[in-house]
Amino acid sequence: MGGNYWYPDGCGVDERQRECAAVGDAVASLLDASAFAHRRKILIGFSQGGYLSYRLVKVHPTLFNAAILLSPSFMGEEQAALDSTTRFFLAYGAQDRTIPLPDQQTAHQVLERAGHLTYREYSGMAHAICDEEIADIRHFLRAI
């Protein structure tokens, strides 16, 4: 998959999950090496990268210590169950019109059911990243 995305816009849930699995398996195989055995492994992704980070934890539930998901779409994950001790930081802009509100709510619900969730919403922010969010991420990382 070339360009600035992990899966094509407008693709179906199955295709999106397949594309994420291909990337995720490559990343997980690198991180599963003995050189990384005693290191913290933390994912961070914005938009499609946030969804990719979630899928990595879903498929490899014991590999990652934390995942920072910034404005991900969770379309098609409404019934998802996540069995992982990974800590999650999930954030959206209150003015995000790129990710539909139902997808945002699904992400919040799926990760809240899994436990270990820190959730933030930033007023006035669209599908972007702001300074306040970066400060909150720093605080989250210091706490884990």
Short mmCIF file of C-alpha atoms in Angstrom, two decimals:
data_model
loop_
_atom_site.label_atom_id
_atom_site.label_comp_id
_atom_site.label_asym_id
_atom_site.label_seq_id
_atom_site.Cartn_x
_atom_site.Cartn_y
_atom_site.Cartn_z
CA MET A 1 0.00 0.00 0.00
CA GLY A 2 1.71 3.20 -1.05
CA GLY A 3 0.99 6.81 -0.29
CA ASN A 4 -0.15 8.39 2.92
CA TYR A 5 -2.63 5.78 4.04
CA TRP A 6 -2.80 2.20 5.33
CA TYR A 7 -5.94 1.28 3.38
CA PRO A 8 -7.88 3.01 0.59
CA ASP A 9 -10.58 5.50 1.56
CA GLY A 10 -14.02 4.04 1.06
CA CYS A 11 -12.93 0.41 1.29
CA GLY A 12 -15.05 -2.09 3.18
CA VAL A 13 -14.41 -3.30 6.71
CA ASP A 14 -12.98 -6.65 5.57
CA GLU A 15 -10.50 -5.01 3.18
CA ARG A 16 -9.50 -2.49 5.82
CA GLN A 17 -8.85 -5.27 8.33
CA ARG A 18 -6.83 -7.27 5.77
CA GLU A 19 -4.64 -4.28 4.92
CA CYS A 20 -4.07 -3.56 8.62
CA ALA A 21 -3.24 -7.22 9.26
CA ALA A 22 -0.55 -7.19 6.57
CA VAL A 23 1.14 -4.12 8.04
CA GLY A 24 0.49 -5.21 11.61
CA ASP A 25 1.98 -8.66 11.21
CA ALA A 26 5.19 -7.16 9.81
CA VAL A 27 5.46 -4.70 12.71
CA ALA A 28 4.60 -7.32 15.32
CA SER A 29 7.18 -9.78 13.99
CA LEU A 30 9.89 -7.12 14.31
CA LEU A 31 8.86 -6.15 17.83
CA ASP A 32 8.52 -9.74 18.99
CA ALA A 33 12.29 -10.22 18.62
CA SER A 34 14.35 -10.87 21.74
CA ALA A 35 16.01 -7.44 21.43
CA PHE A 36 12.68 -5.86 22.36
CA ALA A 37 11.61 -8.40 24.99
CA HIS A 38 12.16 -6.11 27.98
CA ARG A 39 11.24 -2.81 26.38
CA ARG A 40 7.96 -0.97 26.56
CA LYS A 41 6.11 -1.04 23.26
CA ILE A 42 3.80 1.90 22.64
CA LEU A 43 1.79 2.53 19.49
CA ILE A 44 0.64 5.94 18.33
CA GLY A 45 -1.44 6.69 15.29
CA PHE A 46 -3.56 9.48 13.86
CA SER A 47 -6.73 8.74 11.86
CA GLN A 48 -6.03 5.58 9.82
CA GLY A 49 -2.88 5.10 11.88
CA GLY A 50 -5.03 5.14 15.01
CA TYR A 51 -7.21 2.37 13.61
CA LEU A 52 -4.09 0.43 12.57
CA SER A 53 -2.76 0.74 16.14
CA TYR A 54 -6.06 -0.57 17.52
CA ARG A 55 -6.00 -3.54 15.10
CA LEU A 56 -2.42 -4.33 16.13
CA VAL A 57 -3.50 -4.58 19.77
CA LYS A 58 -6.59 -6.59 18.83
CA VAL A 59 -4.55 -9.17 16.89
CA HIS A 60 -1.54 -9.10 19.26
CA PRO A 61 -3.17 -8.42 22.67
CA THR A 62 -0.11 -9.05 24.84
CA LEU A 63 2.59 -7.34 22.75
CA PHE A 64 1.92 -3.65 23.46
CA ASN A 65 1.97 -1.71 26.73
CA ALA A 66 -0.03 1.23 25.41
CA ALA A 67 -1.72 2.60 22.31
CA ILE A 68 -2.44 6.25 21.60
CA LEU A 69 -5.31 6.52 19.14
CA LEU A 70 -5.89 10.00 17.74
CA SER A 71 -9.12 10.47 15.76
CA PRO A 72 -9.52 6.89 14.50
CA SER A 73 -12.55 5.54 12.68
CA PHE A 74 -14.02 2.40 14.22
CA MET A 75 -16.50 1.74 11.42
CA GLY A 76 -17.46 -1.93 11.49
CA GLU A 77 -16.14 -2.51 15.02
CA GLU A 78 -19.49 -2.02 16.79
CA GLN A 79 -19.57 -5.58 18.18
CA ALA A 80 -15.83 -5.87 18.74
CA ALA A 81 -14.53 -7.38 21.94
CA LEU A 82 -10.99 -6.60 22.98
CA ASP A 83 -9.21 -8.81 25.48
CA SER A 84 -6.02 -6.96 26.33
CA THR A 85 -4.29 -5.29 29.25
CA THR A 86 -2.97 -2.56 26.92
CA ARG A 87 -3.60 0.97 28.16
CA PHE A 88 -5.36 3.22 25.65
CA PHE A 89 -5.41 6.97 25.11
CA LEU A 90 -8.25 7.93 22.75
CA ALA A 91 -8.85 11.49 21.58
CA TYR A 92 -11.03 13.39 19.12
CA GLY A 93 -11.64 16.99 18.24
CA ALA A 94 -15.16 18.13 19.16
CA GLN A 95 -15.42 19.62 15.67
CA ASP A 96 -14.13 16.51 13.83
CA ARG A 97 -16.37 16.07 10.77
CA THR A 98 -14.04 13.58 9.06
CA ILE A 99 -14.83 10.76 11.50
CA PRO A 100 -18.61 10.43 11.96
CA LEU A 101 -19.83 10.77 15.55
CA PRO A 102 -21.19 7.17 15.64
CA ASP A 103 -17.69 5.88 14.77
CA GLN A 104 -16.21 8.02 17.54
CA GLN A 105 -18.77 6.66 19.99
CA THR A 106 -18.02 3.08 18.90
CA ALA A 107 -14.30 3.59 19.55
CA HIS A 108 -15.03 4.98 22.99
CA GLN A 109 -17.39 2.11 23.85
CA VAL A 110 -15.12 -0.69 22.56
CA LEU A 111 -12.09 0.64 24.41
CA GLU A 112 -14.04 1.46 27.56
CA ARG A 113 -15.30 -2.14 27.70
CA ALA A 114 -11.69 -3.33 27.41
CA GLY A 115 -10.69 -1.17 30.39
CA HIS A 116 -7.58 0.94 30.85
CA LEU A 117 -8.95 3.85 28.79
CA THR A 118 -8.05 7.52 29.01
CA TYR A 119 -10.44 9.53 26.82
CA ARG A 120 -10.17 13.17 25.79
CA GLU A 121 -12.19 15.47 23.56
CA TYR A 122 -10.85 18.86 22.53
CA SER A 123 -13.26 21.74 21.98
CA GLY A 124 -12.73 23.73 18.82
CA MET A 125 -10.48 21.06 17.27
CA ALA A 126 -11.39 19.38 13.98
CA HIS A 127 -9.63 16.30 12.50
CA ALA A 128 -6.24 17.45 13.72
CA ILE A 129 -3.84 17.44 16.67
CA CYS A 130 -3.52 20.33 19.13
CA ASP A 131 -1.01 21.44 21.76
CA GLU A 132 -3.33 20.52 24.63
CA GLU A 133 -3.61 17.00 23.21
CA ILE A 134 0.19 16.68 23.03
CA ALA A 135 0.43 17.77 26.68
CA ASP A 136 -2.19 15.16 27.65
CA ILE A 137 -0.29 12.47 25.74
CA ARG A 138 2.90 13.38 27.62
CA HIS A 139 1.03 13.08 30.92
CA PHE A 140 -0.44 9.72 29.85
CA LEU A 141 3.00 8.38 28.88
CA ARG A 142 4.56 9.49 32.17
CA ALA A 143 1.88 7.59 34.07
CA ILE A 144 2.47 4.22 32.43
#
